[in-house]
PDB file of C-alpha atoms in Angstrom:
ATOM      1  CA  SER A   1      20.704   2.459   6.652  1.00 59.00           C
ATOM      2  CA  GLY A   2      21.025   4.186  10.005  1.00 61.00           C
ATOM      3  CA  SER A   3      20.127   7.594   8.565  1.00 63.00           C
ATOM      4  CA  ASP A   4      16.943   6.183   7.021  1.00 66.00           C
ATOM      5  CA  CYS A   5      15.926   4.665  10.375  1.00 69.00           C
ATOM      6  CA  HIS A   6      16.573   7.977  12.148  1.00 69.00           C
ATOM      7  CA  ALA A   7      14.596   9.871   9.520  1.00 71.00           C
ATOM      8  CA  GLU A   8      11.633   7.516   9.863  1.00 71.00           C
ATOM      9  CA  ARG A   9      11.785   7.763  13.656  1.00 73.00           C
ATOM     10  CA  ASP A  10      11.919  11.576  13.471  1.00 73.00           C
ATOM     11  CA  ARG A  11       8.899  11.575  11.141  1.00 75.00           C
ATOM     12  CA  ALA A  12       6.914   9.458  13.591  1.00 72.00           C
ATOM     13  CA  VAL A  13       7.905  11.650  16.553  1.00 73.00           C
ATOM     14  CA  LYS A  14       6.968  14.841  14.690  1.00 75.00           C
ATOM     15  CA  ALA A  15       3.622  13.356  13.675  1.00 72.00           C
ATOM     16  CA  GLU A  16       2.850  12.440  17.277  1.00 71.00           C
ATOM     17  CA  ASP A  17       3.921  15.899  18.482  1.00 72.00           C
ATOM     18  CA  MET A  18       1.579  17.492  15.943  1.00 73.00           C
ATOM     19  CA  LEU A  19      -1.335  15.336  17.122  1.00 69.00           C
ATOM     20  CA  ILE A  20      -0.619  16.130  20.770  1.00 74.00           C
ATOM     21  CA  LEU A  21      -0.398  19.841  19.970  1.00 73.00           C
ATOM     22  CA  SER A  22      -3.680  19.679  18.053  1.00 71.00           C
ATOM     23  CA  ARG A  23      -5.344  17.884  20.931  1.00 72.00           C
ATOM     24  CA  THR A  24      -4.049  20.452  23.434  1.00 75.00           C
ATOM     25  CA  ARG A  25      -5.200  23.330  21.238  1.00 75.00           C
ATOM     26  CA  ALA A  26      -8.603  21.710  20.778  1.00 74.00           C
ATOM     27  CA  ASP A  27      -8.954  21.225  24.545  1.00 75.00           C
ATOM     28  CA  GLY A  28      -8.108  24.875  25.181  1.00 75.00           C
ATOM     29  CA  GLU A  29     -10.478  26.202  22.530  1.00 76.00           C
ATOM     30  CA  ARG A  30     -13.247  23.913  23.714  1.00 75.00           C
ATOM     31  CA  GLN A  31     -12.866  25.132  27.305  1.00 80.00           C
ATOM     32  CA  ASP A  32     -12.858  28.797  26.204  1.00 78.00           C
ATOM     33  CA  LEU A  33     -15.968  28.376  24.081  1.00 80.00           C
ATOM     34  CA  GLU A  34     -17.795  26.424  26.778  1.00 80.00           C
ATOM     35  CA  ARG A  35     -16.964  29.206  29.232  1.00 81.00           C
ATOM     36  CA  GLN A  36     -18.353  31.818  26.809  1.00 79.00           C
ATOM     37  CA  VAL A  37     -21.494  29.762  26.251  1.00 79.00           C
ATOM     38  CA  ALA A  38     -21.995  29.437  30.020  1.00 81.00           C
ATOM     39  CA  GLU A  39     -21.579  33.198  30.471  1.00 78.00           C
ATOM     40  CA  LEU A  40     -24.055  33.965  27.706  1.00 77.00           C
ATOM     41  CA  ARG A  41     -26.570  31.527  29.121  1.00 77.00           C
ATOM     42  CA  ALA A  42     -26.189  33.172  32.524  1.00 77.00           C
ATOM     43  CA  LEU A  43     -26.876  36.566  30.950  1.00 75.00           C
ATOM     44  CA  LEU A  44     -29.949  35.272  29.130  1.00 73.00           C
ATOM     45  CA  SER A  45     -31.398  33.631  32.233  1.00 72.00           C
ATOM     46  CA  GLY A  46     -30.630  36.577  34.547  1.00 65.00           C
ATOM     47  CA  PRO A  47     -32.624  39.808  35.150  1.00 64.00           C
ATOM     48  CA  GLY A  48     -33.187  41.758  31.971  1.00 56.00           C
ATOM     49  CA  GLY A  49     -32.112  38.830  29.896  1.00 52.00           C
ATOM     50  CA  GLY A  50     -35.091  39.164  27.595  1.00 52.00           C
ATOM     51  CA  GLY A  51     -33.770  42.208  25.723  1.00 52.00           C
ATOM     52  CA  GLY A  52     -32.075  41.362  22.452  1.00 54.00           C
ATOM     53  CA  GLY A  53     -32.960  37.730  23.024  1.00 54.00           C
ATOM     54  CA  ASN A  54     -32.895  36.773  19.355  1.00 58.00           C
ATOM     55  CA  SER A  55     -29.397  38.152  18.855  1.00 55.00           C
ATOM     56  CA  LYS A  56     -28.024  36.492  21.980  1.00 57.00           C
ATOM     57  CA  SER A  57     -29.736  33.223  21.117  1.00 61.00           C
ATOM     58  CA  GLY A  58     -28.107  33.276  17.681  1.00 62.00           C
ATOM     59  CA  VAL A  59     -24.673  33.848  19.172  1.00 62.00           C
ATOM     60  CA  THR A  60     -25.237  31.031  21.661  1.00 65.00           C
ATOM     61  CA  SER A  61     -26.324  28.615  18.941  1.00 69.00           C
ATOM     62  CA  HIS A  62     -23.305  29.484  16.840  1.00 68.00           C
ATOM     63  CA  LEU A  63     -20.927  28.962  19.750  1.00 72.00           C
ATOM     64  CA  GLN A  64     -22.590  25.672  20.641  1.00 74.00           C
ATOM     65  CA  VAL A  65     -22.027  24.436  17.097  1.00 75.00           C
ATOM     66  CA  GLU A  66     -18.365  25.349  17.396  1.00 72.00           C
ATOM     67  CA  VAL A  67     -18.121  23.560  20.739  1.00 76.00           C
ATOM     68  CA  ASP A  68     -19.685  20.413  19.310  1.00 77.00           C
ATOM     69  CA  SER A  69     -17.337  20.492  16.326  1.00 72.00           C
ATOM     70  CA  LEU A  70     -14.273  20.893  18.552  1.00 74.00           C
ATOM     71  CA  ARG A  71     -15.481  18.145  20.863  1.00 75.00           C
ATOM     72  CA  ARG A  72     -15.760  15.717  17.953  1.00 75.00           C
ATOM     73  CA  GLU A  73     -12.293  16.682  16.720  1.00 71.00           C
ATOM     74  CA  ASN A  74     -10.909  16.269  20.212  1.00 71.00           C
ATOM     75  CA  GLU A  75     -12.418  12.799  20.579  1.00 72.00           C
ATOM     76  CA  ALA A  76     -10.998  11.753  17.215  1.00 68.00           C
ATOM     77  CA  LEU A  77      -7.521  12.908  18.263  1.00 66.00           C
ATOM     78  CA  LYS A  78      -7.815  11.080  21.577  1.00 63.00           C
ATOM     79  CA  ALA A  79      -8.862   7.926  19.754  1.00 64.00           C
ATOM     80  CA  ARG A  80      -5.702   8.067  17.643  1.00 58.00           C
ATOM     81  CA  LEU A  81      -3.345   8.716  20.545  1.00 57.00           C
ATOM     82  CA  GLY A  82      -4.887   6.416  23.110  1.00 55.00           C
ATOM     83  CA  GLY A  83      -7.522   3.842  23.757  1.00 51.00           C
ATOM     84  CA  GLY A  84      -5.943   1.338  21.383  1.00 46.00           C
ATOM     85  CA  GLY A  85      -5.667   3.846  18.585  1.00 47.00           C
ATOM     86  CA  SER A  86      -2.539   4.520  16.567  1.00 46.00           C
ATOM     87  CA  LEU A  87      -0.873   7.224  14.590  1.00 46.00           C
ATOM     88  CA  PRO A  88      -2.109   7.545  11.022  1.00 48.00           C
ATOM     89  CA  SER A  89      -0.101   5.609   8.475  1.00 46.00           C
ATOM     90  CA  VAL A  90       1.692   7.262   5.585  1.00 44.00           C
ATOM     91  CA  ALA A  91      -1.138   6.127   3.314  1.00 46.00           C
ATOM     92  CA  GLU A  92      -3.764   7.639   5.638  1.00 49.00           C
ATOM     93  CA  GLU A  93      -1.831  10.897   5.850  1.00 45.00           C
ATOM     94  CA  ARG A  94      -1.593  11.054   2.061  1.00 43.00           C
ATOM     95  CA  GLN A  95      -5.330  10.313   1.744  1.00 48.00           C
ATOM     96  CA  LEU A  96      -6.184  13.006   4.303  1.00 46.00           C
ATOM     97  CA  ALA A  97      -4.027  15.510   2.428  1.00 41.00           C
ATOM     98  CA  LEU A  98      -5.693  14.653  -0.860  1.00 45.00           C
ATOM     99  CA  GLY A  99      -9.153  14.905   0.681  1.00 47.00           C
ATOM    100  CA  ALA A 100      -8.329  18.312   2.105  1.00 44.00           C
ATOM    101  CA  GLY A 101      -6.928  19.572  -1.174  1.00 43.00           C
ATOM    102  CA  GLY A 102      -3.519  20.011   0.431  1.00 43.00           C
ATOM    103  CA  PRO A 103      -0.247  20.614  -1.384  1.00 42.00           C
ATOM    104  CA  SER A 104       0.180  16.922  -2.126  1.00 42.00           C
ATOM    105  CA  ALA A 105      -3.166  16.746  -3.903  1.00 39.00           C
ATOM    106  CA  GLY A 106      -3.036  16.302  -7.619  1.00 43.00           C
ATOM    107  CA  PRO A 107      -3.537  13.816 -10.425  1.00 42.00           C
ATOM    108  CA  ALA A 108      -1.879  10.441 -10.358  1.00 45.00           C
ATOM    109  CA  PRO A 109       1.027   9.812 -12.716  1.00 43.00           C
ATOM    110  CA  PRO A 110      -0.356   9.617 -16.265  1.00 40.00           C
ATOM    111  CA  SER A 111       1.105   6.145 -16.699  1.00 42.00           C
ATOM    112  CA  LEU A 112      -0.944   4.751 -13.803  1.00 51.00           C
ATOM    113  CA  ARG A 113      -3.976   7.017 -13.526  1.00 40.00           C
ATOM    114  CA  GLY A 114      -7.129   4.936 -13.394  1.00 38.00           C
ATOM    115  CA  ALA A 115      -5.291   1.665 -14.004  1.00 40.00           C
ATOM    116  CA  GLY A 116      -7.802  -0.289 -11.969  1.00 40.00           C
ATOM    117  CA  ALA A 117     -10.765   1.361 -13.672  1.00 40.00           C
ATOM    118  CA  ARG A 118      -9.379   0.762 -17.178  1.00 51.00           C
ATOM    119  CA  GLY A 119      -8.849  -2.961 -16.637  1.00 64.00           C
ATOM    120  CA  PRO A 120      -5.803  -5.205 -17.007  1.00 79.00           C
ATOM    121  CA  MET A 121      -2.284  -3.797 -16.847  1.00 90.00           C
ATOM    122  CA  SER A 122      -0.503  -3.789 -20.213  1.00 94.00           C
ATOM    123  CA  GLU A 123       3.066  -4.498 -21.315  1.00 96.00           C
ATOM    124  CA  ASP A 124       3.323  -0.911 -22.564  1.00 95.00           C
ATOM    125  CA  LEU A 125       2.429   0.356 -19.100  1.00 95.00           C
ATOM    126  CA  LEU A 126       5.123  -1.848 -17.545  1.00 97.00           C
ATOM    127  CA  ARG A 127       7.716  -0.526 -20.006  1.00 96.00           C
ATOM    128  CA  SER A 128       6.673   3.034 -19.221  1.00 96.00           C
ATOM    129  CA  LEU A 129       6.974   2.471 -15.463  1.00 96.00           C
ATOM    130  CA  ALA A 130      10.334   0.733 -15.912  1.00 97.00           C
ATOM    131  CA  ALA A 131      11.597   3.691 -17.962  1.00 96.00           C
ATOM    132  CA  ASN A 132      10.601   5.980 -15.057  1.00 96.00           C
ATOM    133  CA  GLY A 133      12.748   4.026 -12.593  1.00 95.00           C
ATOM    134  CA  ALA A 134      10.163   1.662 -11.105  1.00 96.00           C
ATOM    135  CA  ILE A 135      11.291  -1.529  -9.365  1.00 97.00           C
ATOM    136  CA  GLY A 136       9.501  -4.537 -10.831  1.00 97.00           C
ATOM    137  CA  VAL A 137       7.950  -7.055  -8.431  1.00 98.00           C
ATOM    138  CA  ALA A 138       7.813 -10.541  -9.965  1.00 98.00           C
ATOM    139  CA  VAL A 139       5.685 -13.078  -8.092  1.00 98.00           C
ATOM    140  CA  ILE A 140       6.582 -16.626  -9.182  1.00 97.00           C
ATOM    141  CA  VAL A 141       3.591 -19.007  -9.049  1.00 97.00           C
ATOM    142  CA  CYS A 142       2.575 -22.451 -10.246  1.00 94.00           C
ATOM    143  CA  LYS A 143      -0.550 -24.180  -8.886  1.00 93.00           C
ATOM    144  CA  ARG A 144      -1.178 -23.112  -5.292  1.00 94.00           C
ATOM    145  CA  PRO A 145      -3.846 -20.375  -5.523  1.00 95.00           C
ATOM    146  CA  LYS A 146      -4.548 -20.347  -1.772  1.00 95.00           C
ATOM    147  CA  TYR A 147      -0.908 -19.581  -1.040  1.00 96.00           C
ATOM    148  CA  LEU A 148      -0.858 -16.848  -3.669  1.00 96.00           C
ATOM    149  CA  LYS A 149      -4.011 -15.252  -2.245  1.00 96.00           C
ATOM    150  CA  ARG A 150      -2.354 -15.014   1.170  1.00 96.00           C
ATOM    151  CA  ALA A 151       0.868 -13.655  -0.321  1.00 96.00           C
ATOM    152  CA  MET A 152      -0.956 -11.054  -2.415  1.00 96.00           C
ATOM    153  CA  ASP A 153      -3.026  -9.957   0.572  1.00 96.00           C
ATOM    154  CA  SER A 154       0.187  -9.115   2.434  1.00 96.00           C
ATOM    155  CA  ILE A 155       1.626  -7.339  -0.627  1.00 96.00           C
ATOM    156  CA  LEU A 156      -1.484  -5.236  -1.244  1.00 96.00           C
ATOM    157  CA  GLN A 157      -1.850  -4.349   2.440  1.00 94.00           C
ATOM    158  CA  SER A 158       1.732  -3.104   2.739  1.00 94.00           C
ATOM    159  CA  GLU A 159       2.721   0.503   2.023  1.00 92.00           C
ATOM    160  CA  ARG A 160       3.436   0.394  -1.727  1.00 94.00           C
ATOM    161  CA  ASP A 161       3.246   2.913  -4.555  1.00 95.00           C
ATOM    162  CA  PRO A 162       1.994   0.882  -7.574  1.00 95.00           C
ATOM    163  CA  ALA A 163       3.800   3.264  -9.939  1.00 95.00           C
ATOM    164  CA  LYS A 164       7.105   2.524  -8.191  1.00 95.00           C
ATOM    165  CA  PHE A 165       6.545  -1.196  -7.510  1.00 97.00           C
ATOM    166  CA  PRO A 166       4.328  -2.655 -10.262  1.00 97.00           C
ATOM    167  CA  LEU A 167       3.308  -6.287  -9.775  1.00 98.00           C
ATOM    168  CA  VAL A 168       3.876  -9.053 -12.331  1.00 98.00           C
ATOM    169  CA  ILE A 169       2.505 -12.538 -11.612  1.00 98.00           C
ATOM    170  CA  SER A 170       4.365 -15.154 -13.652  1.00 97.00           C
ATOM    171  CA  GLN A 171       2.637 -18.536 -13.747  1.00 97.00           C
ATOM    172  CA  ASP A 172       4.542 -21.721 -14.540  1.00 95.00           C
ATOM    173  CA  GLY A 173       2.258 -23.773 -16.769  1.00 92.00           C
ATOM    174  CA  TYR A 174      -1.506 -23.363 -17.082  1.00 93.00           C
ATOM    175  CA  ASP A 175      -3.109 -24.729 -13.922  1.00 94.00           C
ATOM    176  CA  PRO A 176      -6.805 -23.762 -14.399  1.00 95.00           C
ATOM    177  CA  ASP A 177      -7.559 -22.921 -10.749  1.00 95.00           C
ATOM    178  CA  MET A 178      -4.521 -20.645 -10.481  1.00 96.00           C
ATOM    179  CA  THR A 179      -5.244 -18.997 -13.837  1.00 96.00           C
ATOM    180  CA  GLN A 180      -8.876 -18.325 -12.917  1.00 96.00           C
ATOM    181  CA  MET A 181      -7.988 -16.849  -9.522  1.00 95.00           C
ATOM    182  CA  VAL A 182      -5.240 -14.588 -10.893  1.00 96.00           C
ATOM    183  CA  GLN A 183      -7.390 -13.335 -13.761  1.00 95.00           C
ATOM    184  CA  SER A 184     -10.551 -12.703 -11.749  1.00 94.00           C
ATOM    185  CA  THR A 185      -8.894 -11.246  -8.642  1.00 94.00           C
ATOM    186  CA  PHE A 186      -5.757  -9.392  -9.678  1.00 95.00           C
ATOM    187  CA  VAL A 187      -5.771  -8.912 -13.452  1.00 95.00           C
ATOM    188  CA  SER A 188      -9.325  -7.663 -13.963  1.00 93.00           C
ATOM    189  CA  SER A 189      -8.795  -5.062 -11.229  1.00 93.00           C
ATOM    190  CA  GLY A 190      -5.556  -3.802 -12.793  1.00 94.00           C
ATOM    191  CA  GLN A 191      -3.500  -4.732  -9.732  1.00 95.00           C
ATOM    192  CA  ALA A 192      -1.074  -7.030 -11.539  1.00 97.00           C
ATOM    193  CA  PHE A 193       0.137  -8.154 -14.952  1.00 97.00           C
ATOM    194  CA  HIS A 194      -0.201 -11.889 -15.641  1.00 97.00           C
ATOM    195  CA  MET A 195       2.092 -13.937 -17.874  1.00 97.00           C
ATOM    196  CA  HIS A 196       2.582 -17.678 -18.483  1.00 95.00           C
ATOM    197  CA  HIS A 197       5.731 -19.746 -18.787  1.00 95.00           C
ATOM    198  CA  PRO A 198       5.033 -22.810 -20.956  1.00 93.00           C
ATOM    199  CA  HIS A 199       6.901 -25.934 -19.910  1.00 90.00           C
ATOM    200  CA  ASP A 200       9.899 -26.836 -22.063  1.00 91.00           C
ATOM    201  CA  PRO A 201       9.284 -30.198 -23.816  1.00 92.00           C
ATOM    202  CA  ASN A 202      13.027 -30.891 -23.424  1.00 93.00           C
ATOM    203  CA  ALA A 203      12.959 -30.363 -19.636  1.00 93.00           C
ATOM    204  CA  GLN A 204      13.105 -34.106 -18.956  1.00 94.00           C
ATOM    205  CA  THR A 205      16.200 -34.423 -21.139  1.00 95.00           C
ATOM    206  CA  VAL A 206      17.879 -31.743 -19.036  1.00 94.00           C
ATOM    207  CA  ALA A 207      16.747 -33.455 -15.826  1.00 94.00           C
ATOM    208  CA  ASN A 208      18.186 -36.776 -16.999  1.00 95.00           C
ATOM    209  CA  LYS A 209      21.641 -35.208 -16.885  1.00 94.00           C
ATOM    210  CA  PHE A 210      21.185 -34.845 -13.107  1.00 93.00           C
ATOM    211  CA  GLY A 211      19.558 -38.168 -12.276  1.00 94.00           C
ATOM    212  CA  GLY A 212      16.203 -37.734 -14.000  1.00 92.00           C
ATOM    213  CA  SER A 213      14.013 -37.997 -10.872  1.00 94.00           C
ATOM    214  CA  LYS A 214      10.639 -36.288 -10.560  1.00 92.00           C
ATOM    215  CA  GLN A 215      12.140 -33.879  -8.008  1.00 93.00           C
ATOM    216  CA  THR A 216      14.982 -33.051 -10.375  1.00 94.00           C
ATOM    217  CA  LEU A 217      12.478 -32.361 -13.162  1.00 94.00           C
ATOM    218  CA  GLY A 218      10.696 -29.976 -10.802  1.00 92.00           C
ATOM    219  CA  TYR A 219      13.955 -28.106 -10.189  1.00 94.00           C
ATOM    220  CA  VAL A 220      14.518 -27.848 -13.931  1.00 95.00           C
ATOM    221  CA  TYR A 221      11.062 -26.351 -14.404  1.00 94.00           C
ATOM    222  CA  ILE A 222      11.722 -23.829 -11.604  1.00 94.00           C
ATOM    223  CA  ALA A 223      15.126 -22.846 -13.010  1.00 95.00           C
ATOM    224  CA  GLN A 224      13.700 -22.423 -16.509  1.00 96.00           C
ATOM    225  CA  HIS A 225      10.805 -20.391 -15.122  1.00 96.00           C
ATOM    226  CA  PHE A 226      13.148 -18.018 -13.289  1.00 97.00           C
ATOM    227  CA  GLY A 227      15.212 -17.599 -16.447  1.00 96.00           C
ATOM    228  CA  PHE A 228      12.020 -16.801 -18.381  1.00 97.00           C
ATOM    229  CA  VAL A 229      10.958 -14.178 -15.805  1.00 98.00           C
ATOM    230  CA  MET A 230      14.401 -12.555 -15.730  1.00 98.00           C
ATOM    231  CA  ARG A 231      14.481 -12.237 -19.516  1.00 97.00           C
ATOM    232  CA  ARG A 232      11.028 -10.681 -19.605  1.00 98.00           C
ATOM    233  CA  MET A 233      11.518  -8.314 -16.669  1.00 98.00           C
ATOM    234  CA  PHE A 234      15.038  -7.104 -17.517  1.00 98.00           C
ATOM    235  CA  ASP A 235      15.297  -7.506 -21.295  1.00 97.00           C
ATOM    236  CA  GLU A 236      11.734  -7.049 -22.567  1.00 97.00           C
ATOM    237  CA  PHE A 237      10.133  -4.699 -20.025  1.00 98.00           C
ATOM    238  CA  GLY A 238      13.379  -2.842 -19.276  1.00 98.00           C
ATOM    239  CA  PHE A 239      13.465  -2.881 -15.466  1.00 98.00           C
ATOM    240  CA  SER A 240      16.871  -2.124 -13.975  1.00 96.00           C
ATOM    241  CA  ALA A 241      15.874  -3.609 -10.598  1.00 96.00           C
ATOM    242  CA  VAL A 242      13.472  -6.454  -9.808  1.00 97.00           C
ATOM    243  CA  ILE A 243      12.258  -8.056  -6.576  1.00 97.00           C
ATOM    244  CA  PHE A 244      11.508 -11.775  -6.934  1.00 97.00           C
ATOM    245  CA  LEU A 245       8.900 -13.343  -4.643  1.00 97.00           C
ATOM    246  CA  GLU A 246       7.296 -16.777  -4.626  1.00 95.00           C
ATOM    247  CA  GLU A 247       3.660 -17.623  -4.049  1.00 94.00           C
ATOM    248  CA  ASP A 248       4.202 -18.890  -0.483  1.00 93.00           C
ATOM    249  CA  LEU A 249       5.973 -15.767   0.822  1.00 94.00           C
ATOM    250  CA  GLU A 250       4.365 -12.955   2.793  1.00 95.00           C
ATOM    251  CA  VAL A 251       5.931  -9.519   3.164  1.00 96.00           C
ATOM    252  CA  SER A 252       6.169  -7.154   6.131  1.00 94.00           C
ATOM    253  CA  PRO A 253       4.406  -3.748   6.096  1.00 93.00           C
ATOM    254  CA  ASP A 254       7.731  -1.941   5.490  1.00 94.00           C
ATOM    255  CA  PHE A 255       8.957  -4.366   2.812  1.00 96.00           C
ATOM    256  CA  PHE A 256       8.725  -1.971  -0.139  1.00 96.00           C
ATOM    257  CA  SER A 257       9.887   1.139   1.718  1.00 94.00           C
ATOM    258  CA  TYR A 258      12.951  -0.854   2.819  1.00 94.00           C
ATOM    259  CA  PHE A 259      13.878  -1.962  -0.695  1.00 93.00           C
ATOM    260  CA  GLY A 260      13.126   1.497  -2.077  1.00 92.00           C
ATOM    261  CA  ALA A 261      15.461   3.100   0.469  1.00 92.00           C
ATOM    262  CA  MET A 262      18.166   0.457   0.075  1.00 92.00           C
ATOM    263  CA  ARG A 263      18.070   0.307  -3.732  1.00 90.00           C
ATOM    264  CA  GLU A 264      21.280   2.231  -4.327  1.00 87.00           C
ATOM    265  CA  LEU A 265      23.213   0.102  -1.831  1.00 88.00           C
ATOM    266  CA  LEU A 266      21.794  -3.202  -3.037  1.00 81.00           C
TER     267      LEU A 266
END
């Protein structure tokens, strides 16, 4: 909605203003400290500079450390604002806050804490996330592992809270290459739940009602697979909202934030 776009734009502008202010403050403090260091060095090198040398040397060393620290901070800020750099993403800001022990630091939701370290995602975990208002993300696949790898790369690189958008990969049939890739890459790491849709032995009978061609049989399999996924996601896992993707689709970086913001309208 328009208000969401304005809010996101305001957040970006405020973030940039904060970085510019930090850079300006760092520049000013660096110049002040360098001036003090220069004055102290002039005193030490001038007449009578030998008296209290140890104390003055200690002060100078301390100030030089501060100058070096501010210079590094200043260069980091400049790198973000210019020279091909960019503003930190929401994920980077959250990570910085957690690393600094800021107000947003804290344990992950109990239902998802350490999911990757514990191994595969479970049905109980999916039900728990669904009960907490998560939006399920069902990725429909069959036997194109290279396409799925590209699609999952875009999904995992986008801004997504796994507790709010848990991933379920539903495989039509049991293609060995697809099964091996999903299990070794996404299931073992706890990034997605994997389920299989066995082909209906009566699918050809259904297809015969619509001409019986090989293409028609393929459409029957797809329709039955979608019905299977809908029953599992809505009826068995309890999601009230589900996003359906296919293995040859890639998502934009703001895909999940868009659907999260638009959920009530959609």
